[in-house]
Short mmCIF file of C-alpha atoms and ligand atoms in Angstrom, two decimals:
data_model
loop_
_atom_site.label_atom_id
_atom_site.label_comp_id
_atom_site.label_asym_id
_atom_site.label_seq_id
_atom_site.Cartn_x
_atom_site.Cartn_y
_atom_site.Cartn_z
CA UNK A 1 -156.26 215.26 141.31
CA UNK A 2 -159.96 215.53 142.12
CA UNK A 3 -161.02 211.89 142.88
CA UNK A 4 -164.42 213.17 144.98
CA UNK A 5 -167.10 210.85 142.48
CA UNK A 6 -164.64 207.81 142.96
CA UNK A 7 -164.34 207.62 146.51
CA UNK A 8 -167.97 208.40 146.96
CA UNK A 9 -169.22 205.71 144.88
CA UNK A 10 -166.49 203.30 146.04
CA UNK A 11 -167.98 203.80 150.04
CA UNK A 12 -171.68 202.79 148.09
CA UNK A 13 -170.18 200.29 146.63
CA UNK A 14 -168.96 198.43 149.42
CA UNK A 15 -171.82 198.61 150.88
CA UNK A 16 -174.02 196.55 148.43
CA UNK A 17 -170.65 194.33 146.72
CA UNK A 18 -167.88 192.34 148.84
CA UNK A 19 -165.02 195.03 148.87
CA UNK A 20 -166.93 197.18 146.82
CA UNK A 21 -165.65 195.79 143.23
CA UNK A 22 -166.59 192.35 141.28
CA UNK A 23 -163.00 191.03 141.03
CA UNK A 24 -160.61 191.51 143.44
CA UNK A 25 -158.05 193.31 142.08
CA UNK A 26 -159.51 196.70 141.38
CA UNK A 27 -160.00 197.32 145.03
CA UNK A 28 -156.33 198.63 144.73
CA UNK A 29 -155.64 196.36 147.85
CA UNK A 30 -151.82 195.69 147.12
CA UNK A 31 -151.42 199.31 146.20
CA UNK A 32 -153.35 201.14 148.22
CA UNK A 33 -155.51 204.67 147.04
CA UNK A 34 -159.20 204.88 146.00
CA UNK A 35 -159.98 202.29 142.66
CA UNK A 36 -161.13 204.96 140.08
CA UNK A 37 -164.40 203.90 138.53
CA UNK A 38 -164.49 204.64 134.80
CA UNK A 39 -166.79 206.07 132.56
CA UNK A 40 -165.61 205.38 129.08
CA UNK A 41 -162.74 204.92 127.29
CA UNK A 42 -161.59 205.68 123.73
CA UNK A 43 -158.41 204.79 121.97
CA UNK A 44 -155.73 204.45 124.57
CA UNK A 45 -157.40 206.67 127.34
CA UNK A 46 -159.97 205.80 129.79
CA UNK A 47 -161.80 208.39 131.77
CA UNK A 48 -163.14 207.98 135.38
CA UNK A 49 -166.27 209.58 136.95
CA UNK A 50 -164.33 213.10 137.84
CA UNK A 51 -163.68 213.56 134.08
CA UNK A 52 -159.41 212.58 134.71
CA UNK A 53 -158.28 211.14 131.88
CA UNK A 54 -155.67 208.31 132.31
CA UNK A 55 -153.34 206.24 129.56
CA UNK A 56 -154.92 202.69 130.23
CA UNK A 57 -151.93 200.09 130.41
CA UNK A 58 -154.46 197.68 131.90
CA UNK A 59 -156.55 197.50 128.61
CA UNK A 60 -159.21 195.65 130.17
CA UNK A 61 -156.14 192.52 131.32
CA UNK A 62 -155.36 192.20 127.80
CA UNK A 63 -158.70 192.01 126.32
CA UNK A 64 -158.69 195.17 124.59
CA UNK A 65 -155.87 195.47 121.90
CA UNK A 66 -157.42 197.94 119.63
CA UNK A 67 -158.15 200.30 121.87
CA UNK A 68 -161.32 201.53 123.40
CA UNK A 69 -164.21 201.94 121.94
CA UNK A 70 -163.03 201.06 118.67
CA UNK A 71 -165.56 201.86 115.81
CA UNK A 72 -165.53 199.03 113.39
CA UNK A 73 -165.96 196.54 116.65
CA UNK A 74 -168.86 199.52 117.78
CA UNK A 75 -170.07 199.88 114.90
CA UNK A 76 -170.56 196.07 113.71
CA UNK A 77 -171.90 195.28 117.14
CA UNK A 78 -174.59 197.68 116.86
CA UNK A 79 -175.58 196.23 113.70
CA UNK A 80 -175.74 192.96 115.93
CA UNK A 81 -177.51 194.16 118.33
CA UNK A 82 -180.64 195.38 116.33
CA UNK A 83 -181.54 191.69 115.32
CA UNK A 84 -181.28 190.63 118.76
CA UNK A 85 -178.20 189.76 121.38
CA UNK A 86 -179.43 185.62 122.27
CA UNK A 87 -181.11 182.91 120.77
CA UNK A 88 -179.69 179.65 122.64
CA UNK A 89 -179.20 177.99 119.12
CA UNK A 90 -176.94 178.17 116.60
CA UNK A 91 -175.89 181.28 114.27
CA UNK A 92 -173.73 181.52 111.36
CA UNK A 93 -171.46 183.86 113.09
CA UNK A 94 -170.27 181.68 115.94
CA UNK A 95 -168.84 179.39 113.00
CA UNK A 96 -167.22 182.08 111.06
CA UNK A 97 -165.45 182.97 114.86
CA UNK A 98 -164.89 179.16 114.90
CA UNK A 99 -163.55 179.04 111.65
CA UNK A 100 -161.18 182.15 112.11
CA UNK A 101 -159.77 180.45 115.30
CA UNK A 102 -158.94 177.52 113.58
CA UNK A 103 -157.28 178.61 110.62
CA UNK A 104 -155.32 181.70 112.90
CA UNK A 105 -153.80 178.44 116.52
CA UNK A 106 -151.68 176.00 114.99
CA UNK A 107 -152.87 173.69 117.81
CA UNK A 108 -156.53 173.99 117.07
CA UNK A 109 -158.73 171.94 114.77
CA UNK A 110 -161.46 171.96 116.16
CA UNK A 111 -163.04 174.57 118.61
CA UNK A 112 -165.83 175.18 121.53
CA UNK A 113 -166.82 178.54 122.45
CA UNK A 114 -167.86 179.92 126.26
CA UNK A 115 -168.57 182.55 128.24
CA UNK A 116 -165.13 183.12 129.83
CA UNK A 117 -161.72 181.99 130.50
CA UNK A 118 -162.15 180.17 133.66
CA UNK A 119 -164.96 177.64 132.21
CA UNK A 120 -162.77 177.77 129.28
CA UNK A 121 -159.91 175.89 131.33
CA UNK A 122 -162.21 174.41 133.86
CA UNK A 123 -164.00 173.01 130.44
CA UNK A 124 -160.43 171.76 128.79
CA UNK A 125 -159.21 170.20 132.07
CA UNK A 126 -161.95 167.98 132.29
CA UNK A 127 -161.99 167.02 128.28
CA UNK A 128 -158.48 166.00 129.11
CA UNK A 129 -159.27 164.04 132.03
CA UNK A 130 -161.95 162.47 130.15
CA UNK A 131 -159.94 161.89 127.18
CA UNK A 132 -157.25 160.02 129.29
CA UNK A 133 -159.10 158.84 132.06
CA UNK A 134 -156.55 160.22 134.75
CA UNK A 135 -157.27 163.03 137.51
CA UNK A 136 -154.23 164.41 137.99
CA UNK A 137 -153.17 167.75 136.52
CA UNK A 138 -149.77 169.65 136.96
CA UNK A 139 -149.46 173.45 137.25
CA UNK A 140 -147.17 175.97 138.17
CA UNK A 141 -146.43 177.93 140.69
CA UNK A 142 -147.47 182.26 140.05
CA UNK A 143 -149.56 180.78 136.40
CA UNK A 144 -153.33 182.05 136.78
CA UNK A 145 -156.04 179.50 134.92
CA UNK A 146 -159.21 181.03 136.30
CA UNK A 147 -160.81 180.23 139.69
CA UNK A 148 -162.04 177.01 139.15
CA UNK A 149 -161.49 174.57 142.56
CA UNK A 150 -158.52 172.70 140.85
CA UNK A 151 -156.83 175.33 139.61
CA UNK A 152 -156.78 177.74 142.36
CA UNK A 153 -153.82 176.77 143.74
CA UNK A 154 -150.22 179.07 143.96
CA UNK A 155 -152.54 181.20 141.33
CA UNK A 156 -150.46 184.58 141.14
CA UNK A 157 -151.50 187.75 141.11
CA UNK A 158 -154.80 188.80 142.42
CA UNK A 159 -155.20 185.78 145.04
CA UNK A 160 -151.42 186.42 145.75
CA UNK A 161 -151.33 189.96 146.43
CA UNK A 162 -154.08 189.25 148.87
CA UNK A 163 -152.18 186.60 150.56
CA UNK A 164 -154.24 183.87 149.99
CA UNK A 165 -152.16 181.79 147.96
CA UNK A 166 -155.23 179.41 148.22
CA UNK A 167 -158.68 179.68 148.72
CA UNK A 168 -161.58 178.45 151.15
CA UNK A 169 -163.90 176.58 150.33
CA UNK A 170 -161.45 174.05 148.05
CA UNK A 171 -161.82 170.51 149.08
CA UNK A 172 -158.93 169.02 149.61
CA UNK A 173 -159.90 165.94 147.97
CA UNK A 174 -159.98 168.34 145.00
CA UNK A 175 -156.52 169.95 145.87
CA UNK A 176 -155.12 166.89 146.18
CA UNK A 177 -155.33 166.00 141.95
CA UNK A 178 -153.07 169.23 141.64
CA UNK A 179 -149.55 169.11 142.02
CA UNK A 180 -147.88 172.61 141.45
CA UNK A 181 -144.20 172.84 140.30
CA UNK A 182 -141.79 175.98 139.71
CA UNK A 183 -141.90 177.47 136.54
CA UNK A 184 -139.44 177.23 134.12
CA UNK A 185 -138.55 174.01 136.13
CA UNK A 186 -138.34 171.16 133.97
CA UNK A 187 -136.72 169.24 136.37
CA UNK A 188 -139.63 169.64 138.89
CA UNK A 189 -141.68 168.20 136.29
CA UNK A 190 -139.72 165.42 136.17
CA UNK A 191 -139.51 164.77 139.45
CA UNK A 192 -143.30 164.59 139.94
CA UNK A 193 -144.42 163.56 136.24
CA UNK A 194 -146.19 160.05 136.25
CA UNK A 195 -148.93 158.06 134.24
CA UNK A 196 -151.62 158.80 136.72
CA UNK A 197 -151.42 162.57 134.99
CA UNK A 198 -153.90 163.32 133.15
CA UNK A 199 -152.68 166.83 131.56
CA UNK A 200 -149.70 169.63 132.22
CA UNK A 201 -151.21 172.97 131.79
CA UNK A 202 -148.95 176.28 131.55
CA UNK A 203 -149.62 179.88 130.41
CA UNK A 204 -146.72 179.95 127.92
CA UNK A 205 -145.77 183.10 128.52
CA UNK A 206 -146.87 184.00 131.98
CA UNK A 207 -148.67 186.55 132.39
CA UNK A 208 -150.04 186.62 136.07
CA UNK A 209 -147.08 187.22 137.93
CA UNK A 210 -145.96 189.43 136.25
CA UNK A 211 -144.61 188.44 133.15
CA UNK A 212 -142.37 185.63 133.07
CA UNK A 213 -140.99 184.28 129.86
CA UNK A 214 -140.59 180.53 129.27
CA UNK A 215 -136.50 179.67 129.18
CA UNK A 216 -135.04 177.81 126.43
CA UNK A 217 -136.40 174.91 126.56
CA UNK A 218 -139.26 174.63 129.05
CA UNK A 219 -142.18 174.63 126.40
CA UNK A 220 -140.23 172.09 124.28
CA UNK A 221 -139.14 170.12 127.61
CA UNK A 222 -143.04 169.88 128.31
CA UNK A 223 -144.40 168.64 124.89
CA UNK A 224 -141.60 166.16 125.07
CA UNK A 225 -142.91 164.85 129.19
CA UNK A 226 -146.63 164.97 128.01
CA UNK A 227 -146.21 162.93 124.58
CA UNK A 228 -143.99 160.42 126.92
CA UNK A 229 -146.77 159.78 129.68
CA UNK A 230 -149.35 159.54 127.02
CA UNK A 231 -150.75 162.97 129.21
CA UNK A 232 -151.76 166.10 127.36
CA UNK A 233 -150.16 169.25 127.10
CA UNK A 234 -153.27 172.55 127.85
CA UNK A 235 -151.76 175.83 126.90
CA UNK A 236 -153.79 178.86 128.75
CA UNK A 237 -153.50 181.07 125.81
CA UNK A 238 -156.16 183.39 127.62
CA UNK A 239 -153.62 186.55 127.18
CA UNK A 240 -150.92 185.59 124.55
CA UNK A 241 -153.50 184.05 122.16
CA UNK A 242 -154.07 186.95 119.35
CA UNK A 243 -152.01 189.06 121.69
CA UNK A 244 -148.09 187.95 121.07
CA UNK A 245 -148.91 186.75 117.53
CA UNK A 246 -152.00 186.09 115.84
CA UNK A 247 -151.33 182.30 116.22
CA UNK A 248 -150.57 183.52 119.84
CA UNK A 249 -147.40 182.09 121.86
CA UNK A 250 -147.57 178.71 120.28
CA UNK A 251 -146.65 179.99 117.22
CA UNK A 252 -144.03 182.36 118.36
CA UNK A 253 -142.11 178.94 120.29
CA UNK A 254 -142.96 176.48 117.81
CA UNK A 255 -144.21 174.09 120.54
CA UNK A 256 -147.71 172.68 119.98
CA UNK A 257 -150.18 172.23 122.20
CA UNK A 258 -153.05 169.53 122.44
CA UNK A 259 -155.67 171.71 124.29
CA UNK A 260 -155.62 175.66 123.94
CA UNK A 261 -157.36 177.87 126.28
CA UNK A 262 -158.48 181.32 124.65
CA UNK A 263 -160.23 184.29 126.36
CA UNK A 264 -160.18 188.32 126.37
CA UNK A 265 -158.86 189.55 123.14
CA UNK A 266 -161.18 186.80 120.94
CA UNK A 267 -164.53 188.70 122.29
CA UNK A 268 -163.35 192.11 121.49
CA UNK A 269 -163.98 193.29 125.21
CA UNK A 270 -167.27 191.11 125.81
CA UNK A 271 -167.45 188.03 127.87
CA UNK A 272 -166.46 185.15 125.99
CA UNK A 273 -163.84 182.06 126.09
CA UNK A 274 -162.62 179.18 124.13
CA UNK A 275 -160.74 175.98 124.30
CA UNK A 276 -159.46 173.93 121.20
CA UNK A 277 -157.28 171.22 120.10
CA UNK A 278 -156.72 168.42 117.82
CA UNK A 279 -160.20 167.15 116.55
CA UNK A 280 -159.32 163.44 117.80
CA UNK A 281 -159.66 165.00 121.82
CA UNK A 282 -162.40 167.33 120.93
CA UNK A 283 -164.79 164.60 119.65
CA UNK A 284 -164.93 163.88 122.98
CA UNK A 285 -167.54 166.47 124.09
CA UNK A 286 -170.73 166.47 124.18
CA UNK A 287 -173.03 165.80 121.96
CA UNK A 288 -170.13 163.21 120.32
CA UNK A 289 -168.57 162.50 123.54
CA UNK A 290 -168.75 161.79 126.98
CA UNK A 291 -167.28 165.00 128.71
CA UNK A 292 -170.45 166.80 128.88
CA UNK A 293 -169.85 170.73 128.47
CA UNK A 294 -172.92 173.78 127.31
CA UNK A 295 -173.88 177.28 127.97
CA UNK A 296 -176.76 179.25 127.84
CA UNK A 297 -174.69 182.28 126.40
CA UNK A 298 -172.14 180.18 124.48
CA UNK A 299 -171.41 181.56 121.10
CA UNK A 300 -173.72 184.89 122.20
CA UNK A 301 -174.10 186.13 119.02
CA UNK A 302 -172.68 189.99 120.43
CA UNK A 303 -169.68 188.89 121.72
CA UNK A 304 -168.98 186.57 118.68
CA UNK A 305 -169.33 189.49 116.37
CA UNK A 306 -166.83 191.89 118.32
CA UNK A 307 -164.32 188.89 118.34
CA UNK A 308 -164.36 188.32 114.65
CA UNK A 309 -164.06 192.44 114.09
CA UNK A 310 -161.16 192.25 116.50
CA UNK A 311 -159.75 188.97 115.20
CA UNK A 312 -160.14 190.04 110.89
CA UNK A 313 -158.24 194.19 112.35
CA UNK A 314 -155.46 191.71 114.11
CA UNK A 315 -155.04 189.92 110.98
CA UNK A 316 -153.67 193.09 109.10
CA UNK A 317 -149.52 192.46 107.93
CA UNK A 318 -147.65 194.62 110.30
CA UNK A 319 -150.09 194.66 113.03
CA UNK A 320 -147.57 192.60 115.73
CA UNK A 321 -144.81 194.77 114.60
CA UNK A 322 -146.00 197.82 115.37
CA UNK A 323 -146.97 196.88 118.42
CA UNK A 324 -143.52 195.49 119.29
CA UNK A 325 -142.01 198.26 118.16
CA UNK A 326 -143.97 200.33 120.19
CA UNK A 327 -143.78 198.36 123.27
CA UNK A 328 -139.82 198.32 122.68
CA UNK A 329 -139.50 202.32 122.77
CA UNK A 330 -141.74 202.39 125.95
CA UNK A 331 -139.56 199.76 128.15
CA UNK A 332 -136.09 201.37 126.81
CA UNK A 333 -137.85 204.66 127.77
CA UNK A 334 -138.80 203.03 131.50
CA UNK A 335 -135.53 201.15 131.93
CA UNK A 336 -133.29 204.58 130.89
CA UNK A 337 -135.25 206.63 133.64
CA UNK A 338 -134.74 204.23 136.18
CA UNK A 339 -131.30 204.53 135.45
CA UNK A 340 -130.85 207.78 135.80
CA UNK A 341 -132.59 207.76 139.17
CA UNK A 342 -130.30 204.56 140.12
CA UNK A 343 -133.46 202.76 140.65
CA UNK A 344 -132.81 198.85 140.25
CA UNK A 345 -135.30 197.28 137.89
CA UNK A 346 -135.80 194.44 135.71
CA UNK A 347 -138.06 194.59 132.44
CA UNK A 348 -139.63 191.29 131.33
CA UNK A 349 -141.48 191.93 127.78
CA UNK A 350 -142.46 190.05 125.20
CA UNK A 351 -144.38 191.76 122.09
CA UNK A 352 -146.83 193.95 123.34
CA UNK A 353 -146.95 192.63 127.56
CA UNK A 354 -144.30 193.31 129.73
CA UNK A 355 -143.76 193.89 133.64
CA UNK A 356 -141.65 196.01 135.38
CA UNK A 357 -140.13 194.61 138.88
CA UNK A 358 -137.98 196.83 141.24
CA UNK A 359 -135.51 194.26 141.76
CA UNK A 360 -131.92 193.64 140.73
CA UNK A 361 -132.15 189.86 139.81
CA UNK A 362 -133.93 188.25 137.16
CA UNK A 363 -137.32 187.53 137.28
CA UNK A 364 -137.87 183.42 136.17
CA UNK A 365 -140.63 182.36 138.38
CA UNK A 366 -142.89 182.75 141.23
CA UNK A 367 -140.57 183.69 143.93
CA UNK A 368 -138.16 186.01 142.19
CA UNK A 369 -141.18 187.71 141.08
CA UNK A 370 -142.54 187.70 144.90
CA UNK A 371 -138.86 188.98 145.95
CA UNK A 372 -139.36 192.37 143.79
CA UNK A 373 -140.40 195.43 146.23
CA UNK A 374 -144.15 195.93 146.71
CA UNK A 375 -143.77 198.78 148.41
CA UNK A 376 -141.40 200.72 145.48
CA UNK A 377 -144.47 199.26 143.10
CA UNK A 378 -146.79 200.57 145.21
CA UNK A 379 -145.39 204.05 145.53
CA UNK A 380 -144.31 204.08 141.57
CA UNK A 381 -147.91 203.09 141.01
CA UNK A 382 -149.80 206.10 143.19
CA UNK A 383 -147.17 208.81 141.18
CA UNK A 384 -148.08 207.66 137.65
CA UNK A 385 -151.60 207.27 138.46
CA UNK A 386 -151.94 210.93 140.13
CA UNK A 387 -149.88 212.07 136.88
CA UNK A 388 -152.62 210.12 134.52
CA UNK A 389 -151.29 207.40 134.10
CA UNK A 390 -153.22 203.87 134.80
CA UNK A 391 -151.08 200.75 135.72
CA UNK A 392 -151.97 197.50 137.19
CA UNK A 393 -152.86 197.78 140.89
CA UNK A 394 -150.36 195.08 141.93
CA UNK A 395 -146.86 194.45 140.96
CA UNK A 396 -147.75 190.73 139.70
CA UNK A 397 -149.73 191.96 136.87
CA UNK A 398 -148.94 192.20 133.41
CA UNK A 399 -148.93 195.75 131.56
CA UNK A 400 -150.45 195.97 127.79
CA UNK A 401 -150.45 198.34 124.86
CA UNK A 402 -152.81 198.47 122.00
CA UNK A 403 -152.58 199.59 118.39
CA UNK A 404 -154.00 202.71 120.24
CA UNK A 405 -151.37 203.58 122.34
CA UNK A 406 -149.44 206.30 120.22
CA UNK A 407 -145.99 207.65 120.45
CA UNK A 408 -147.10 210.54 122.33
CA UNK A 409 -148.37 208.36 124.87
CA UNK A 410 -145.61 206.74 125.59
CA UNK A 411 -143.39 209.81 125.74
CA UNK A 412 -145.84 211.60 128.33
CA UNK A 413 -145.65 207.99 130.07
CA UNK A 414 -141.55 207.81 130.04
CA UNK A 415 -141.62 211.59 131.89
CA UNK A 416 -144.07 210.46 134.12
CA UNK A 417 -142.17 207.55 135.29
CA UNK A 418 -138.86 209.59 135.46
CA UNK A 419 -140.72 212.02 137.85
CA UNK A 420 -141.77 208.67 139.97
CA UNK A 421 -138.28 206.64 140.02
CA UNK A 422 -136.96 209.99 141.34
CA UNK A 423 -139.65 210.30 144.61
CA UNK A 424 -138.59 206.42 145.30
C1 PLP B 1 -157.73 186.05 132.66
C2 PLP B 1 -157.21 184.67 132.63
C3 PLP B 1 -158.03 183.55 132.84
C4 PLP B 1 -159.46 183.67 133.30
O1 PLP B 1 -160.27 184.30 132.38
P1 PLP B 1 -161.65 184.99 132.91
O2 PLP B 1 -162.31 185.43 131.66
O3 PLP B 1 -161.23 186.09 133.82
O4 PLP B 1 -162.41 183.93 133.62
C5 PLP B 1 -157.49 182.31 132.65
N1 PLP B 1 -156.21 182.15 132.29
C6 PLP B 1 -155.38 183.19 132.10
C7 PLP B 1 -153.99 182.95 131.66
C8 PLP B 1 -155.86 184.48 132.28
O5 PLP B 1 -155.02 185.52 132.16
#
């Protein structure tokens, strides 16, 4: 494979950007290889700067379900464009997106819209400390809320693979307000749960180590802690919201946030986030409140009109099947190749995200996940890449399909991997 253009501008880039890319993943750092930098992208293929063509699995982290490039979302956000992309004061659209969001999270009443998921969670954790006048907030171990100073802490993925668990530059008179517990632990929770708490916040499915799925339980075992310390419950719903369901993973377990974080899918693939909950905590924001919260771009009237294109395709009847269905045939395809090359695996999936770790034992939190075989990822990785097809750089990432991703995909996907589990 001819990867001249990408290394080239990969030694520019790191001359004029720390480690040549603007997050840290894409340098490929856990993985090894030159990042490919991409050109465009349609459907379920992306296409990098030496014209290879790859099946994207990465989707953007999650943001883009439909697929690239999609035309309605194109289409209706040139429209959008011609009358202008800010205006720092209100538009009808950001309430229709407000409005759609409401009526779509069980958990939401009432709903603030950023710029991305980080201020979206840096936003809701200090509405909830506000709200309750506490400090302390409990996380878990491997769950990724942004990189806000409290909630870098055990984050997962990207800061993991690096192995900085933590980051400089975090006071620890900051640090010291989070208190980070095993997921899937309810007895942790116990164990360190008190009324000084101010919220517990958990991606409910977890989708930055991998993905880890909540036991029996856990989510219900929470709601019941929270509602008994008078503390509030913050679902990052960043990835699952619109992704596992359109009512995202709170529908799905029937558990019920007070605060939910949203991000990715709801801006159709521009920069936006949200966080909402029960209109009693959100009247607590600015201009009714006390917790004082704005953005220049908030609502930005471009990336409000791609969400509610995105958000009105996802509302279809069968959407969430298909893509379960689809998502089902891929992993069965995965799991029977690594059989037949006696390579030990273990699938975690749920709708339309799922993670494959070389490892024999399941994978329920942080450190099973951290057990699986980096280098086996690494290697499976650099075969399915140079046979065109694009994975997450690190084995504590989530894969995604979109209603793009077609059965022929995912056939030419299945070969690929049985060609890779048999060079392990
Ligand atoms: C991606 C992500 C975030 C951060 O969103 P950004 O838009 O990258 O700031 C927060 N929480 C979860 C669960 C995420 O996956």
């Amino acid at each position: 494979m001819n990867i001249q253009a990408s290394r080239i501008l990969f030694e520019k880039a790191k001359k004029y950007i720390p480690g040549g890319v603007n997050s840290p993943v894409r340098a490929f750092k856990a993985v090894g290889g030159t990042p490919r930098f991409i050109e465009r992208g349609h459907g379920s293929k992306i296409f990098d700067v030496d014209r290879n063509s790859y099946i994207d699995y990465i989707c953007s982290w999650g943001a883009i379900i439909l697929g690239h490039a999609e035309t309605c979302v194109i289409s209706a956000v040139k429209d959008t464009l011609s009358n202008g992309t800010s205006f720092g004061a209100a538009t009808a659209l950001e309430v229709e997106l407000a409005e759609t969001i409401v009526d779509a999270v069980p958990g939401i009443e009432q709903v603030r819209l950023v710029s991305s998921g980080t201020e979206a969670v840096m936003s809701a954790i200090r509405l909830a400390r506000g709200y309750t006048n506490r400090n302390r907030i409990i996380k878990f171990e491997g769950c990724y809320h942004g990189h806000a100073d409290s909630m870098l802490i055990k984050a997962g993925s990207g800061a993991a693979t690096l192995g900085m668990p933590d980051s400089l530059g975090i006071p620890a008179d900051i640090a010291k307000y989070t208190t980070v517990v095993p997921y899937n632990d309810i007895e942790a929770v116990k164990q360190v749960m008190d009324t000084d708490v101010a919220a517990i916040i958990v991606e409910p499915v977890c989708g930055n180590m991998g993905v880890v799925l909540p036991q029996k339980g856990f989510l219900e075992g929470l709601r019941e802690i929270t509602t008994q310390y008078n503390s509030l419950l913050i679902f990052d719903e960043v990835i699952t919201g619109f992704r596992l369901s359109y009512g995202g993973a709170q529908q799905i377990y029937g558990v019920i946030p007070d605060i939910t974080c949203l991000g990715k899918i709801i801006g159709g693939g521009f920069p936006i986030g949200a966080y909402g909950g029960k209109r009693e905590i959100m009247e607590y924001i600015s201009p009714l409140g006390g917790v004082y919260q704005a953005g220049t771009l908030s609502g930005n009237p471009v990336a409000v009109q791609a969400g509610l294109v995105t958000l009105k395709i996802l509302s279809a009847i069968g959407v969430y099947d298909f893509l379960d269905g689809h998502a089902v045939k891929l992993v069965n395809g995965i799991q029977e190749a690594a059989n037949k090359a006696s390579v030990a695996i273990t699938i975690n999936r749920i709708g339309s995200m799922f993670s494959v770790f070389f490892t024999n034992t399941a994978v329920t939190n942080y450190s099973t996940a951290e057990q699986s075989d980096s280098q086996k990822y690494a290697s499976f990785f650099n075969s399915m890449l140079n046979n065109n097809i694009y994975l997450p750089p690190s084995r504590l990432e989530a894969w995604f399909i979109g209603l793009a991703h077609t059965l022929e995909n995912i056939e030419q996907t299945i070969s690929a991997a049985e060609e890779a589990f048999k060079k392990l």
